Coordinates of C-alpha atoms in Angstrom, one line a residue:
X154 CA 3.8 1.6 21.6
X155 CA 1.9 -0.5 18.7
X156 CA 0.5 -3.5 20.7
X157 CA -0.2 -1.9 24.3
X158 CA -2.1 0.6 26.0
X159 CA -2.6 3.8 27.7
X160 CA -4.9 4.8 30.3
X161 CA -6.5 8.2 30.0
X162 CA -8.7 10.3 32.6
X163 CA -10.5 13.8 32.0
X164 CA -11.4 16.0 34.6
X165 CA -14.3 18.9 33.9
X166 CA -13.7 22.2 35.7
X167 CA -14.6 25.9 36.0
X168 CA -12.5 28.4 37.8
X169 CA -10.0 25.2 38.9
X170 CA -12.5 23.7 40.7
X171 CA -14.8 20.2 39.4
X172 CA -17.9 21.7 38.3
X173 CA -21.1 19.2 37.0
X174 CA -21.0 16.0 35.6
X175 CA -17.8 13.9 35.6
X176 CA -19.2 11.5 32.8
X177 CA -17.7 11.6 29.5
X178 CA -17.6 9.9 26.4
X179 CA -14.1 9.3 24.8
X180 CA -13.3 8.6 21.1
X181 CA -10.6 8.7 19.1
X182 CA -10.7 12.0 17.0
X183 CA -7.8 11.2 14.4
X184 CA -7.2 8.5 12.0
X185 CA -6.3 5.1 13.5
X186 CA -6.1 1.9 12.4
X187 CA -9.5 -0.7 12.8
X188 CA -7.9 -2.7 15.6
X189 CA -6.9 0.7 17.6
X190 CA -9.3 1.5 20.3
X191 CA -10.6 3.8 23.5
X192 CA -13.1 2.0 26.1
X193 CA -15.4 3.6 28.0
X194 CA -13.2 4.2 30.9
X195 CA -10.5 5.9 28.7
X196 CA -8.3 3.0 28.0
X197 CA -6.5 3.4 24.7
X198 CA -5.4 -0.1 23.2
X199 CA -2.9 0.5 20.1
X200 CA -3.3 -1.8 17.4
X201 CA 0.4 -3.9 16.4
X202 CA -0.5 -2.8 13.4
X203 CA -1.3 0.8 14.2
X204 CA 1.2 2.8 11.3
X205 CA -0.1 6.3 12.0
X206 CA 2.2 8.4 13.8
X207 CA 0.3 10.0 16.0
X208 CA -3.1 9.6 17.4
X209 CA -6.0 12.4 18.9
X210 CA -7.6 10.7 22.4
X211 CA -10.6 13.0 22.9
X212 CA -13.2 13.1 25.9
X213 CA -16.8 14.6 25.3
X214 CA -19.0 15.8 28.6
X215 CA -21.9 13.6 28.3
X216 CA -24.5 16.2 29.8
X217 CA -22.8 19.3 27.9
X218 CA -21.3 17.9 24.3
X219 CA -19.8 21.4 23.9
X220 CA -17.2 20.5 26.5
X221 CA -14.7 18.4 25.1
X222 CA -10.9 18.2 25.2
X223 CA -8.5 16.6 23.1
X224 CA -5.1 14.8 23.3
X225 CA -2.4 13.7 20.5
X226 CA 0.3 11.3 21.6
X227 CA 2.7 10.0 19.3
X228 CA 2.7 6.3 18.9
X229 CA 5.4 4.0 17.6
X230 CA 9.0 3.2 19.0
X231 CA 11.3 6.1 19.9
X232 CA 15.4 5.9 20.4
X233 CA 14.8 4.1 23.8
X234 CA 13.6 1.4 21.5
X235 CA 15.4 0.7 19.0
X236 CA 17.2 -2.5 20.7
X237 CA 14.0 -3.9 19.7
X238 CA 13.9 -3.3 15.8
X239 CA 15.7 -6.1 13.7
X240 CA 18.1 -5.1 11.3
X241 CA 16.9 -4.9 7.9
X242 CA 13.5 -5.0 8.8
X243 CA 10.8 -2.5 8.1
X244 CA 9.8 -1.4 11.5
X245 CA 11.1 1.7 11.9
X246 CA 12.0 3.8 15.5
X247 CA 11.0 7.8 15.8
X248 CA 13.8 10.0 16.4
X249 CA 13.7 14.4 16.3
X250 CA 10.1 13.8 14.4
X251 CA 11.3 11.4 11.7
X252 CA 10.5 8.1 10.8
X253 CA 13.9 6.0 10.7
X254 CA 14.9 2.3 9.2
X255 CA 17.5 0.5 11.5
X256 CA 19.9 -1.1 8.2
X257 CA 22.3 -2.7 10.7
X258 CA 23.7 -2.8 14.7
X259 CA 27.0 -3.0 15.3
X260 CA 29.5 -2.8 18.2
X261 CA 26.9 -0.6 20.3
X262 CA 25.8 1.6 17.6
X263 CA 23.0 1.5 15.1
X264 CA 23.0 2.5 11.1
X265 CA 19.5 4.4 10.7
X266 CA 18.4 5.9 7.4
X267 CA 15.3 8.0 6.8
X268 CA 12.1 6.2 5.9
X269 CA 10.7 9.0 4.1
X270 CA 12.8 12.5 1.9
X271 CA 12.7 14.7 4.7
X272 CA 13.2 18.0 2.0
X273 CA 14.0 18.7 -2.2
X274 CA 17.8 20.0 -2.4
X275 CA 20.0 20.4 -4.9
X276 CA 23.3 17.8 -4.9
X277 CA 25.4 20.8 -5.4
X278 CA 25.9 23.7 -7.9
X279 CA 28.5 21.8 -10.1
X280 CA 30.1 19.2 -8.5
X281 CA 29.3 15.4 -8.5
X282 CA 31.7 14.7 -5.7
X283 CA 30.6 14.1 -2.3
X284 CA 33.5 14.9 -0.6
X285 CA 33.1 18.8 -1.9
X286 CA 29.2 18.7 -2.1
X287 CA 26.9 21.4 -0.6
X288 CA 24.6 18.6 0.2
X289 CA 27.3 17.0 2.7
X290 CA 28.3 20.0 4.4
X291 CA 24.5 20.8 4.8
X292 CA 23.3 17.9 6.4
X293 CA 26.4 17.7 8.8
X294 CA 26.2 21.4 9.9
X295 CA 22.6 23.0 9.8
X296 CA 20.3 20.2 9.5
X297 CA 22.3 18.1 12.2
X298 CA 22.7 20.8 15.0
X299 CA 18.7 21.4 14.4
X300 CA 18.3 17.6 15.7
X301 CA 18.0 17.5 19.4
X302 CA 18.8 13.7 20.1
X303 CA 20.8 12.9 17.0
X304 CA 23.5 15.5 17.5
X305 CA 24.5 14.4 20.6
X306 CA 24.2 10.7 19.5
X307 CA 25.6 10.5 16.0
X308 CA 29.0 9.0 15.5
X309 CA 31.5 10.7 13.5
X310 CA 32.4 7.9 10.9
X311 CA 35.0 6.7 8.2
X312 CA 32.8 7.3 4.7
X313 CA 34.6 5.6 1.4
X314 CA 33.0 7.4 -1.9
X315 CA 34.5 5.9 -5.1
X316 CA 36.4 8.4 -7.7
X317 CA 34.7 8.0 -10.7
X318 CA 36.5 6.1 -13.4
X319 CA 38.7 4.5 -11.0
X320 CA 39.6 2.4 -8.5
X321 CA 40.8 4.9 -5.6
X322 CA 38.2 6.4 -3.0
X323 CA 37.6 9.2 -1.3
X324 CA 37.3 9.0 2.4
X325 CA 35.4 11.4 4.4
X326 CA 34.9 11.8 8.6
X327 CA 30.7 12.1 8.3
X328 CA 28.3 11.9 11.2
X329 CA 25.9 12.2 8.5
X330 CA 25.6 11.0 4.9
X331 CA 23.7 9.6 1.9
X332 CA 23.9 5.6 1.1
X333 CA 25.5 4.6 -1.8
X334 CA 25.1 2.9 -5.2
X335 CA 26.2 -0.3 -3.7
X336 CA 24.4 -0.3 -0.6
X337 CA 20.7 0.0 -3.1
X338 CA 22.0 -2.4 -6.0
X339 CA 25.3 -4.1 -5.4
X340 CA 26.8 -1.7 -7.9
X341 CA 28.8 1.3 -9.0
X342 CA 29.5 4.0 -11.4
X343 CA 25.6 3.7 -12.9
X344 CA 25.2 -0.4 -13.1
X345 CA 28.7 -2.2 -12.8
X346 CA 28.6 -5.3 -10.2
X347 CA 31.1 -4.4 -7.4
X348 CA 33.5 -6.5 -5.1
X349 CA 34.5 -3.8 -3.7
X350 CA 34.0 -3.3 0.1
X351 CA 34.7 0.4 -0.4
X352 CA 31.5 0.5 -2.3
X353 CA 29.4 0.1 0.1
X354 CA 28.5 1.0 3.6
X355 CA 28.5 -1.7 5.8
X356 CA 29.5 -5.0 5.4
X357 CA 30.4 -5.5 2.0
X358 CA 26.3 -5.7 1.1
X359 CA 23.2 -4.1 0.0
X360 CA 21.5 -3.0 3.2
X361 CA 18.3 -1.8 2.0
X362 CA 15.2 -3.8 0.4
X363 CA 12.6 -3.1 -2.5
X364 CA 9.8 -2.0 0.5
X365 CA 12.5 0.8 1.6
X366 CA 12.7 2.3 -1.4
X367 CA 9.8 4.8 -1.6
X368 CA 8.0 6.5 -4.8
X369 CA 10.3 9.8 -5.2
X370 CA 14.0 10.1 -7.0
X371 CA 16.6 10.2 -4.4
X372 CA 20.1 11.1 -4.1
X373 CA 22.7 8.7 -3.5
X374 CA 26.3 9.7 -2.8
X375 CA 28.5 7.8 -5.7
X376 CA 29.0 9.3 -9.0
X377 CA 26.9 7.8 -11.9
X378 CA 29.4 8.9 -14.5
X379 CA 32.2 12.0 -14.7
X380 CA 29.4 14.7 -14.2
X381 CA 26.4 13.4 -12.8
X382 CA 25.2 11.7 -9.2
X383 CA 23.8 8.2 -8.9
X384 CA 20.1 7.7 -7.1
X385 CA 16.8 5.8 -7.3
X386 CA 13.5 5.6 -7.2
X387 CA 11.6 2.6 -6.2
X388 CA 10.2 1.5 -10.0
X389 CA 13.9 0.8 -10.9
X390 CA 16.2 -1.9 -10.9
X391 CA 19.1 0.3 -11.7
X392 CA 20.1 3.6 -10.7
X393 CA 19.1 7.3 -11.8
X394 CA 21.5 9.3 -13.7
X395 CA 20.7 12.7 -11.9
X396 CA 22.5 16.2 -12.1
X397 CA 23.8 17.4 -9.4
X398 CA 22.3 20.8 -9.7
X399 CA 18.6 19.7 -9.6
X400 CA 16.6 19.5 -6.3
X401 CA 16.1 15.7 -5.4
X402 CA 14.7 14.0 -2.4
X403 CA 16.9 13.8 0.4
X404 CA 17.0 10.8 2.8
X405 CA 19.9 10.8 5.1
X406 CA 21.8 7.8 7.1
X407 CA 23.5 8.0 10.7
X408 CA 25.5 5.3 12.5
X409 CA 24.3 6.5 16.1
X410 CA 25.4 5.3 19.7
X411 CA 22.5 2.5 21.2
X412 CA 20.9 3.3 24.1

């Protein structure tokens, strides 16, 4: 984890047995922040700071320099961890090889959403409702059951999606899902100010800041208008009017059980 460290040791051998000079020279063979560092006794000290995922430990026989072997550890907080993230914040835990935001905690669970667009996909052919998308039934068949520690922790959950043009809301049973308008900008149906709880997520409040955002256009789950989807990008204050049969990033939320 960012802030601690990790003791390494390197053994050279021929045929399984130590053979020659035990001194090596260890480095750190992959990008790393300044403050991350290996000592001469193999002790790795992560920076706090340290924000690249992984990191390549690698020891170098001092007598023979073509002897070397290398090690990549992942760095960063994993599931066990996240009791330690604060909502809202932009710390993020590791989960199945993704980078996740913890939005909020509640009742022994935890609302994560992807950091980064995990893949392009299409909305759906036609359709601009969630409820009927190809997107939805994607994400909560083949890309969940490919997720080792999220399909067994997801929670099956109570989704509202607003009907455009009205006032009534669909309600789906999702272990996985796309935010909504409201939970990005407090709005609905391409710009209007909502009261709504329905609208949003959790809480009756955007969950997600201006850092969260990210560069690329992504898909939200609430209609913009009668025949296209809401989403956003991180340049805008409002959100994108997209068709629901173009490929757009994809960043998926789970409530999930806490450890």
């Amino acid at each position: 984890l960012p802030g601690n460290t990790l003791q390494f040791t390197a053994k050279i051998t021929l045929g399984g047995r130590v053979f020659g000079s035990q001194e090596v020279d260890w480095s750190i063979s992959s990008a790393h922040n300044g403050g991350t560092s290996v000592n001469t006794s193999g002790l790795l000290r992560v920076a706090a700071g340290e924000t690249n995922a992984e990191l390549t430990i690698k020891a170098t026989s001092k007598t023979k320099p073509e002897l070397f072997a290398e090690k990549t550890i992942k760095t960063g907080k994993t599931y066990e961890n996240i009791g330690t993230i604060t909502p809202g914040s932009t710390e993020t835990v590791r989960i199945d090889g993704i980078d996740w935001y913890v939005l909020a905690k509640d009742d022994g669970k935890a609302l994560i959403w992807s950091k980064n667009s995990l893949e392009n996909r299409k909305f759906d052919a036609s359709t601009n409702v969630w409820k009927d998308s190809d997107l939805r039934t994607y994400l909560n068949g083949d890309w969940l059951d490919g997720k080792a520690t999220l399909k067994e922790k997801a929670v099956q959950t109570d989704i509202t999606t607003r009907v455009f043009g009205t006032d009534t809301f669909n309600t789906t049973q999702d272990k996985v899902f796309l935010l909504s308008e409201a939970d990005v900008f407090g709005t609905y149906s391409g710009g209007v100010q909502s009261p709504n709880a329905k609208d949003y997520t959790y809480n009756s409040q955007k969950i997600i800041s201006g850092e969260m955002m990210g560069i690329s256009t992504s898909w939200l789950r609430s209609p913009y208008d009668s025949a296209n989807v809401a989403g956003f990008t991180g340049d805008r204050i409002a959100p994108n009017k997209i068709s629901p049969d173009v490929g757009r990033a994809v960043r998926p939320a789970l409530w999930i059980t806490m450890p």
